[in-house]
CSV table of C-alpha atoms and ligand atoms in Angstrom, one decimal:
chain,number,residue,atom,x,y,z
I,1,MET,CA,73.9,103.4,98.8
I,2,GLY,CA,70.1,102.9,98.4
I,3,SER,CA,68.9,106.7,97.8
I,4,PRO,CA,71.6,107.3,94.9
I,5,MET,CA,70.6,104.4,93.2
I,6,ALA,CA,66.9,104.9,93.2
I,7,LEU,CA,67.7,108.6,92.3
I,8,ASN,CA,69.9,107.1,89.4
I,9,LEU,CA,66.8,105.1,88.1
I,10,ILE,CA,64.2,108.0,88.8
I,11,LYS,CA,66.8,110.1,86.4
I,12,ALA,CA,67.0,107.7,83.8
I,13,GLY,CA,63.1,107.7,83.7
I,14,CYS,CA,62.3,104.7,85.2
I,15,ASP,CA,59.0,104.0,87.3
I,16,VAL,CA,60.5,103.8,91.1
I,17,ILE,CA,58.5,102.9,93.9
I,18,VAL,CA,60.4,103.2,97.4
I,19,TRP,CA,60.7,101.7,100.6
I,20,ASN,CA,62.6,102.5,103.9
I,21,ARG,CA,62.4,101.5,107.3
I,22,THR,CA,63.3,105.5,108.2
I,23,LYS,CA,60.4,106.7,105.6
I,24,SER,CA,62.0,110.2,106.0
I,25,LYS,CA,64.9,109.0,104.0
I,26,CYS,CA,62.3,108.5,101.2
I,27,ASP,CA,60.8,112.2,101.0
I,28,PRO,CA,64.1,113.5,98.4
I,29,LEU,CA,63.0,110.5,96.1
I,30,ILE,CA,59.4,111.1,96.2
I,31,SER,CA,59.6,114.6,95.5
I,32,LEU,CA,61.6,113.6,92.4
I,33,GLY,CA,58.6,111.2,91.3
I,34,ALA,CA,59.2,108.1,93.3
I,35,LYS,CA,56.2,106.3,94.2
I,36,TYR,CA,55.7,105.2,98.3
I,37,SER,CA,54.7,101.9,99.4
I,38,SER,CA,54.2,101.2,102.8
I,39,SER,CA,56.1,97.5,102.8
I,40,PRO,CA,58.5,95.8,101.3
I,41,GLU,CA,55.8,93.7,100.4
I,42,GLU,CA,53.7,96.0,98.7
I,43,VAL,CA,56.8,97.0,96.5
I,44,ALA,CA,57.2,93.8,95.5
I,45,ALA,CA,53.6,93.4,94.7
I,46,ASN,CA,53.9,96.6,92.6
I,47,CYS,CA,56.9,96.2,90.9
I,48,ASP,CA,58.1,93.9,88.1
I,49,VAL,CA,61.9,93.8,90.0
I,50,THR,CA,62.6,94.8,93.4
I,51,PHE,CA,66.1,95.5,94.4
I,52,ALA,CA,66.9,95.5,97.8
I,53,MET,CA,70.1,97.5,99.5
I,54,LEU,CA,70.3,96.7,103.0
I,55,ALA,CA,72.7,97.2,105.8
I,56,ASP,CA,73.7,93.4,106.5
I,57,PRO,CA,72.6,89.7,107.0
I,58,GLU,CA,70.5,90.5,109.6
I,59,SER,CA,68.3,93.2,108.1
I,60,ALA,CA,68.5,91.6,104.3
I,61,ILE,CA,66.6,88.6,105.6
I,62,ASP,CA,64.4,90.6,107.8
I,63,VAL,CA,63.2,92.9,104.5
I,64,ALA,CA,62.6,89.8,102.3
I,65,CYS,CA,61.4,87.5,104.6
I,66,GLY,CA,60.1,88.9,107.4
I,67,LYS,CA,56.5,89.8,108.4
I,68,ASN,CA,55.3,92.0,105.3
I,69,GLY,CA,58.7,91.2,103.6
I,70,ALA,CA,59.3,91.6,99.5
I,71,VAL,CA,59.0,87.7,99.5
I,72,SER,CA,55.1,87.7,100.4
I,73,GLY,CA,54.6,90.3,97.3
I,74,MET,CA,57.0,87.7,94.8
I,75,GLY,CA,55.3,85.9,92.6
I,76,PRO,CA,55.6,84.2,89.2
I,77,GLY,CA,57.2,86.8,86.6
I,78,LYS,CA,58.6,89.2,89.2
I,79,GLY,CA,62.1,89.2,90.2
I,80,TYR,CA,64.4,89.9,93.6
I,81,VAL,CA,67.8,91.8,92.9
I,82,ASP,CA,69.6,91.8,96.4
I,83,VAL,CA,72.4,94.1,96.3
I,84,SER,CA,73.4,94.3,99.9
I,85,THR,CA,76.8,92.8,101.0
I,86,VAL,CA,76.0,89.7,102.6
I,87,ASP,CA,77.4,86.2,103.5
I,88,VAL,CA,76.7,83.2,101.0
I,89,ALA,CA,74.1,81.5,103.4
I,90,THR,CA,72.3,84.5,103.6
I,91,SER,CA,71.8,85.1,100.3
I,92,LYS,CA,71.2,81.3,99.3
I,93,LEU,CA,68.4,81.5,102.2
I,94,ILE,CA,66.5,84.5,100.6
I,95,ASN,CA,67.2,83.0,97.0
I,96,GLU,CA,65.1,80.0,98.4
I,97,HIS,CA,62.3,81.9,100.0
I,98,ILE,CA,62.0,84.1,96.6
I,99,LYS,CA,62.2,80.4,94.4
I,100,ALA,CA,59.2,79.2,96.8
I,101,ARG,CA,57.5,81.8,95.4
I,102,GLY,CA,58.0,80.9,91.5
I,103,ALA,CA,59.7,84.4,91.2
I,104,LEU,CA,63.4,85.0,90.1
I,105,PHE,CA,66.5,85.7,92.2
I,106,LEU,CA,69.6,87.8,91.7
I,107,GLU,CA,72.3,88.5,94.2
I,108,ALA,CA,74.2,91.6,93.0
I,109,PRO,CA,76.4,93.4,95.6
I,110,VAL,CA,78.2,96.5,94.4
I,111,SER,CA,81.8,97.3,94.5
I,112,GLY,CA,82.3,101.0,94.7
I,113,SER,CA,81.4,103.5,97.1
I,114,LYS,CA,78.7,106.6,97.9
I,115,LYS,CA,80.1,108.4,94.6
I,116,PRO,CA,80.3,106.1,92.6
I,117,ALA,CA,76.9,105.4,93.4
I,118,GLU,CA,76.0,108.6,92.6
I,119,ASP,CA,77.6,109.0,89.6
I,120,GLY,CA,76.6,105.3,88.2
I,121,GLN,CA,79.7,104.1,88.3
I,122,LEU,CA,79.3,100.9,90.5
I,123,ILE,CA,81.0,97.2,89.6
I,124,PHE,CA,77.8,94.7,90.3
I,125,LEU,CA,78.9,91.4,91.0
I,126,THR,CA,75.6,89.0,90.2
I,127,ALA,CA,75.2,85.5,90.3
I,128,GLY,CA,71.8,83.6,90.0
I,129,ASP,CA,68.9,83.6,87.6
I,130,ARG,CA,70.6,84.4,84.4
I,131,SER,CA,67.4,85.4,82.8
I,132,LEU,CA,66.7,88.1,85.5
I,133,TYR,CA,70.5,89.2,85.1
I,134,GLU,CA,69.6,89.7,81.5
I,135,LEU,CA,66.3,91.4,82.0
I,136,VAL,CA,67.6,93.8,84.7
I,137,SER,CA,71.0,94.4,82.8
I,138,PRO,CA,70.0,98.1,81.2
I,139,LEU,CA,69.1,98.8,85.0
I,140,LEU,CA,72.6,97.6,86.0
I,141,ASP,CA,73.9,99.9,83.3
I,142,ILE,CA,72.6,102.9,84.8
I,143,LEU,CA,73.4,102.2,88.1
I,144,GLY,CA,77.2,100.8,87.2
I,145,LYS,CA,80.2,100.7,84.8
I,146,SER,CA,80.2,97.6,84.7
I,147,ARG,CA,79.0,93.8,85.8
I,148,PHE,CA,80.0,90.1,86.2
I,149,TYR,CA,77.7,87.2,86.2
I,150,LEU,CA,79.6,84.6,88.4
I,151,GLY,CA,77.1,81.9,87.9
I,152,LYS,CA,75.3,80.3,91.0
I,153,VAL,CA,73.9,81.9,93.9
I,154,GLY,CA,76.3,82.4,96.5
I,155,ASN,CA,79.9,83.6,94.1
I,156,GLY,CA,78.6,87.0,93.8
I,157,ALA,CA,78.7,87.4,97.9
I,158,ALA,CA,81.7,85.1,97.9
I,159,MET,CA,83.6,88.0,95.3
I,160,LYS,CA,82.5,90.8,97.3
I,161,LEU,CA,83.8,89.6,100.8
I,162,VAL,CA,86.8,88.8,99.2
I,163,VAL,CA,87.0,92.5,97.5
I,164,ASN,CA,86.3,93.9,101.0
I,165,MET,CA,88.7,91.6,102.7
I,166,ILE,CA,91.4,92.7,100.6
I,167,MET,CA,90.1,96.6,101.0
I,168,GLY,CA,90.1,96.2,104.6
I,169,SER,CA,93.2,94.8,105.1
I,170,MET,CA,94.7,97.8,102.5
I,171,MET,CA,93.4,100.6,104.5
I,172,ALA,CA,94.6,99.2,107.9
I,173,SER,CA,98.2,98.6,106.2
I,174,PHE,CA,97.7,102.1,104.9
I,175,SER,CA,96.6,103.6,108.7
I,176,GLU,CA,100.2,102.0,110.0
I,177,GLY,CA,102.0,103.4,107.5
I,178,ILE,CA,101.0,107.0,108.1
I,179,LEU,CA,101.5,106.8,111.6
I,180,LEU,CA,104.5,105.2,111.1
I,181,SER,CA,105.7,108.0,108.8
I,182,LYS,CA,105.0,110.9,111.0
I,183,LYS,CA,106.4,109.1,114.3
I,184,VAL,CA,109.7,108.9,112.2
I,185,GLY,CA,109.4,112.8,111.3
I,186,LEU,CA,108.1,112.8,108.2
I,187,ASP,CA,105.1,114.6,106.1
I,188,PRO,CA,102.8,112.1,105.9
I,189,SER,CA,101.1,114.0,103.2
I,190,VAL,CA,104.1,113.4,101.3
I,191,LEU,CA,104.0,109.7,102.0
I,192,VAL,CA,100.3,110.0,100.4
I,193,GLU,CA,102.1,112.0,97.6
I,194,VAL,CA,104.8,109.4,96.9
I,195,VAL,CA,102.4,106.1,97.1
I,196,SER,CA,99.8,107.6,94.7
I,197,GLN,CA,102.6,108.2,92.5
I,198,GLY,CA,104.3,104.4,92.3
I,199,PRO,CA,103.3,101.0,92.1
I,200,ILE,CA,101.4,100.6,94.9
I,201,SER,CA,99.2,103.6,94.3
I,202,ALA,CA,95.3,102.7,94.5
I,203,PRO,CA,92.2,105.6,94.2
I,204,MET,CA,91.2,104.2,97.5
I,205,TYR,CA,94.7,106.1,99.2
I,206,SER,CA,94.8,109.2,96.6
I,207,LEU,CA,91.0,110.1,98.0
I,208,LYS,CA,91.3,109.2,101.3
I,209,GLY,CA,94.6,109.8,102.5
I,210,PRO,CA,94.7,113.3,102.4
I,211,SER,CA,91.8,113.9,104.7
I,212,MET,CA,92.9,110.7,107.0
I,213,VAL,CA,96.1,113.0,107.5
I,214,LYS,CA,94.2,115.5,108.9
I,215,SER,CA,92.1,113.2,111.2
I,216,GLN,CA,89.1,113.9,108.9
I,217,TYR,CA,86.6,110.9,107.8
I,218,PRO,CA,83.5,112.1,105.8
I,219,THR,CA,81.6,109.0,105.3
I,220,ALA,CA,81.4,107.1,102.0
I,221,PHE,CA,81.5,103.7,103.5
I,222,PRO,CA,80.6,103.1,107.4
I,223,LEU,CA,83.1,101.7,109.4
I,224,LYS,CA,80.7,99.6,111.0
I,225,HIS,CA,80.0,97.8,107.7
I,226,GLN,CA,83.5,97.5,106.5
I,227,GLN,CA,83.9,95.5,109.9
I,228,LYS,CA,80.8,93.6,109.0
I,229,ASP,CA,82.5,92.6,105.6
I,230,LEU,CA,85.9,91.5,107.2
I,231,ARG,CA,84.0,89.5,109.8
I,232,LEU,CA,81.9,87.4,107.1
I,233,ALA,CA,85.4,87.1,104.8
I,234,LEU,CA,87.0,85.6,107.9
I,235,GLY,CA,83.6,83.1,107.9
I,236,LEU,CA,84.0,82.8,104.5
I,237,ALA,CA,87.9,81.7,104.8
I,238,GLU,CA,87.2,79.3,107.7
I,239,SER,CA,84.7,77.5,105.8
I,240,VAL,CA,87.2,76.5,103.3
I,241,SER,CA,90.2,76.4,106.1
I,242,GLN,CA,92.0,79.1,104.0
I,243,SER,CA,94.4,80.8,106.2
I,244,THR,CA,93.8,84.5,106.3
I,245,PRO,CA,96.1,86.3,109.0
I,246,ILE,CA,96.2,89.3,107.6
I,247,ALA,CA,92.5,90.1,107.3
I,248,ALA,CA,92.2,88.5,110.8
I,249,ALA,CA,94.3,91.4,112.2
I,250,ALA,CA,92.6,94.1,109.8
I,251,ASN,CA,89.4,92.9,111.6
I,252,GLU,CA,90.7,93.2,115.2
I,253,LEU,CA,91.7,96.8,114.5
I,254,TYR,CA,88.0,97.8,113.3
I,255,LYS,CA,86.9,96.3,116.2
I,256,VAL,CA,88.7,98.5,118.0
I,257,ALA,CA,87.9,101.4,116.2
I,258,LYS,CA,84.1,100.4,116.3
I,259,SER,CA,84.6,100.3,120.4
I,260,TYR,CA,85.9,103.9,120.5
I,261,GLY,CA,82.4,104.8,118.8
I,262,LEU,CA,83.5,105.0,115.4
I,263,SER,CA,80.9,102.8,113.2
I,264,ASP,CA,79.3,105.4,111.7
I,265,GLU,CA,82.5,107.5,110.8
I,266,ASP,CA,83.9,106.4,107.4
I,267,PHE,CA,86.1,103.1,107.4
I,268,SER,CA,89.2,105.4,106.9
I,269,ALA,CA,88.8,106.0,110.4
I,270,VAL,CA,90.4,102.9,111.6
I,271,ILE,CA,93.6,104.8,111.7
I,272,GLU,CA,92.4,106.1,115.0
I,273,ALA,CA,92.6,102.5,116.7
I,274,LEU,CA,96.2,102.6,116.0
I,275,LYS,CA,96.6,106.4,117.3
I,276,ALA,CA,95.0,105.4,120.1
I,277,LYS,CA,97.1,102.3,120.8
I,278,SER,CA,100.3,104.1,120.6
I,279,GLN,CA,99.2,106.7,123.2
I,280,ASP,CA,98.0,103.9,125.5
I,281,THR,CA,101.4,102.0,125.3
I,282,ALA,CA,103.8,106.2,125.3
Z,1,NDP,N1,78.4,103.0,101.5
Z,1,NDP,C1,79.2,102.1,100.5
Z,1,NDP,O1,80.4,102.9,100.0
Z,1,NDP,C2,79.2,100.6,100.0
Z,1,NDP,C3,78.5,100.1,101.0
Z,1,NDP,N2,78.2,98.8,100.8
Z,1,NDP,C4,77.0,97.4,100.9
Z,1,NDP,O2,75.3,98.5,101.1
Z,1,NDP,C5,74.5,98.0,101.6
Z,1,NDP,C6,74.2,99.6,102.7
Z,1,NDP,O3,75.3,100.1,102.7
Z,1,NDP,P1,75.2,101.7,103.5
Z,1,NDP,O4,73.8,102.2,102.4
Z,1,NDP,O5,76.1,102.4,103.0
Z,1,NDP,O6,74.7,101.6,104.6
Z,1,NDP,P2,73.7,102.8,105.9
Z,1,NDP,O7,73.9,102.1,107.2
Z,1,NDP,O8,73.5,104.0,105.1
Z,1,NDP,O9,71.9,102.0,105.0
Z,1,NDP,C7,71.5,100.8,105.6
Z,1,NDP,C8,70.1,100.8,105.1
Z,1,NDP,O10,69.8,99.3,105.8
Z,1,NDP,C9,68.9,99.9,106.6
Z,1,NDP,N3,68.2,99.1,107.6
Z,1,NDP,C10,69.4,98.8,108.4
Z,1,NDP,N4,68.9,97.7,109.0
Z,1,NDP,C11,67.6,97.6,109.4
Z,1,NDP,C12,66.5,96.7,109.4
Z,1,NDP,N5,66.9,95.6,110.5
Z,1,NDP,N6,65.4,96.8,109.1
Z,1,NDP,C13,65.2,97.1,107.8
Z,1,NDP,N7,65.7,98.1,107.2
Z,1,NDP,C14,67.2,98.1,108.1
Z,1,NDP,C15,68.6,101.4,106.8
Z,1,NDP,O11,67.3,101.8,107.3
Z,1,NDP,P3,67.3,103.0,107.6
Z,1,NDP,O12,67.3,104.4,107.1
Z,1,NDP,O13,65.9,103.2,108.6
Z,1,NDP,O14,68.2,103.0,109.2
Z,1,NDP,C16,69.3,101.8,105.4
Z,1,NDP,O15,68.0,102.0,104.5
Z,1,NDP,C17,75.7,97.5,103.2
Z,1,NDP,O16,75.5,95.9,102.9
Z,1,NDP,C18,77.2,97.7,102.6
Z,1,NDP,O17,77.9,97.0,103.2
Z,1,NDP,C19,78.3,98.1,99.0
Z,1,NDP,C20,79.6,99.2,98.8
Z,1,NDP,C21,79.8,100.4,98.9
Z,2,LIG,O1,81.7,98.0,99.9
Z,2,LIG,C1,82.1,98.9,99.8
Z,2,LIG,C2,82.9,99.7,98.5
Z,2,LIG,O2,83.5,100.7,98.7
Z,2,LIG,O3,83.0,98.9,97.7
């Protein structure tokens, strides 16, 4: 996600400095005009605004607050925009560290996948310093098609987790439908078509259904990240004693899929967990 977002900033004429743990992944961006810094600290020291797109809470904290982390390069007049999908506590922790340096913080997780990132069609779910939100809005408009400002730090993370909790459950349910249709002798491709034309249609079903029927899962949103988001959403629900039995059941399926080595496949590969289950009990 970070690569296509950085690429869109470069294409729009922004002065971009990049860092990634695996440096080779920066090479295409460098060849297109980005500069490279050797640590998150150096990026933050050299930029007015630093965007972070990390895998999970652990990496988001490490890259911001760890040794040679971005926090060390922050100071008054600078801003840190974390677009990773993390939990509320992580976002608040990073905010505190950034604030301690006299800089501004905005959490801005994105809804949308690899293709929307490439096409500059992401949806930003932002919260935190309003002045930083105003400052980076022109950049968010390069990267996305819409942006929401949701108030205090944590609200953006919470909104993103609720959205992805719904998405994970929808995909698990769709998977059950595909397999059930096949088992009762229907053509699952026709099911996908019927769903796409009716009241439960969703771009996600139309996009991923045809390849799921063929047992193909080209990665847009890695399954391990969907499971991470369900796990974090369940923690969020727990924190306010909200019952989420559907999401809890879906989370179990993604865990099974991970145990089958499908972590880096697209999250639609969750269907394989159900197939394996059917075979086990056959
Ligand atoms: N893919 C999607 O469709 C969407 C993803 N998201 C969210 O965006 C974030 C990124 O997703 P995506 O790009 O797909 O994930 P990837 O797994 O492709 O990329 C993860 C990034 O995090 C870095 N990273 C992981 N662990 C560490 C660590 N310990 N220290 C430093 N860097 C680390 C990786 O570096 P390295 O290259 O060295 O491994 C890589 O740059 C996730 O939070 C995800 O939930 C949100 C919306 C859509
Ligand atoms: O977080 C994933 C997405 O597709 O949005």
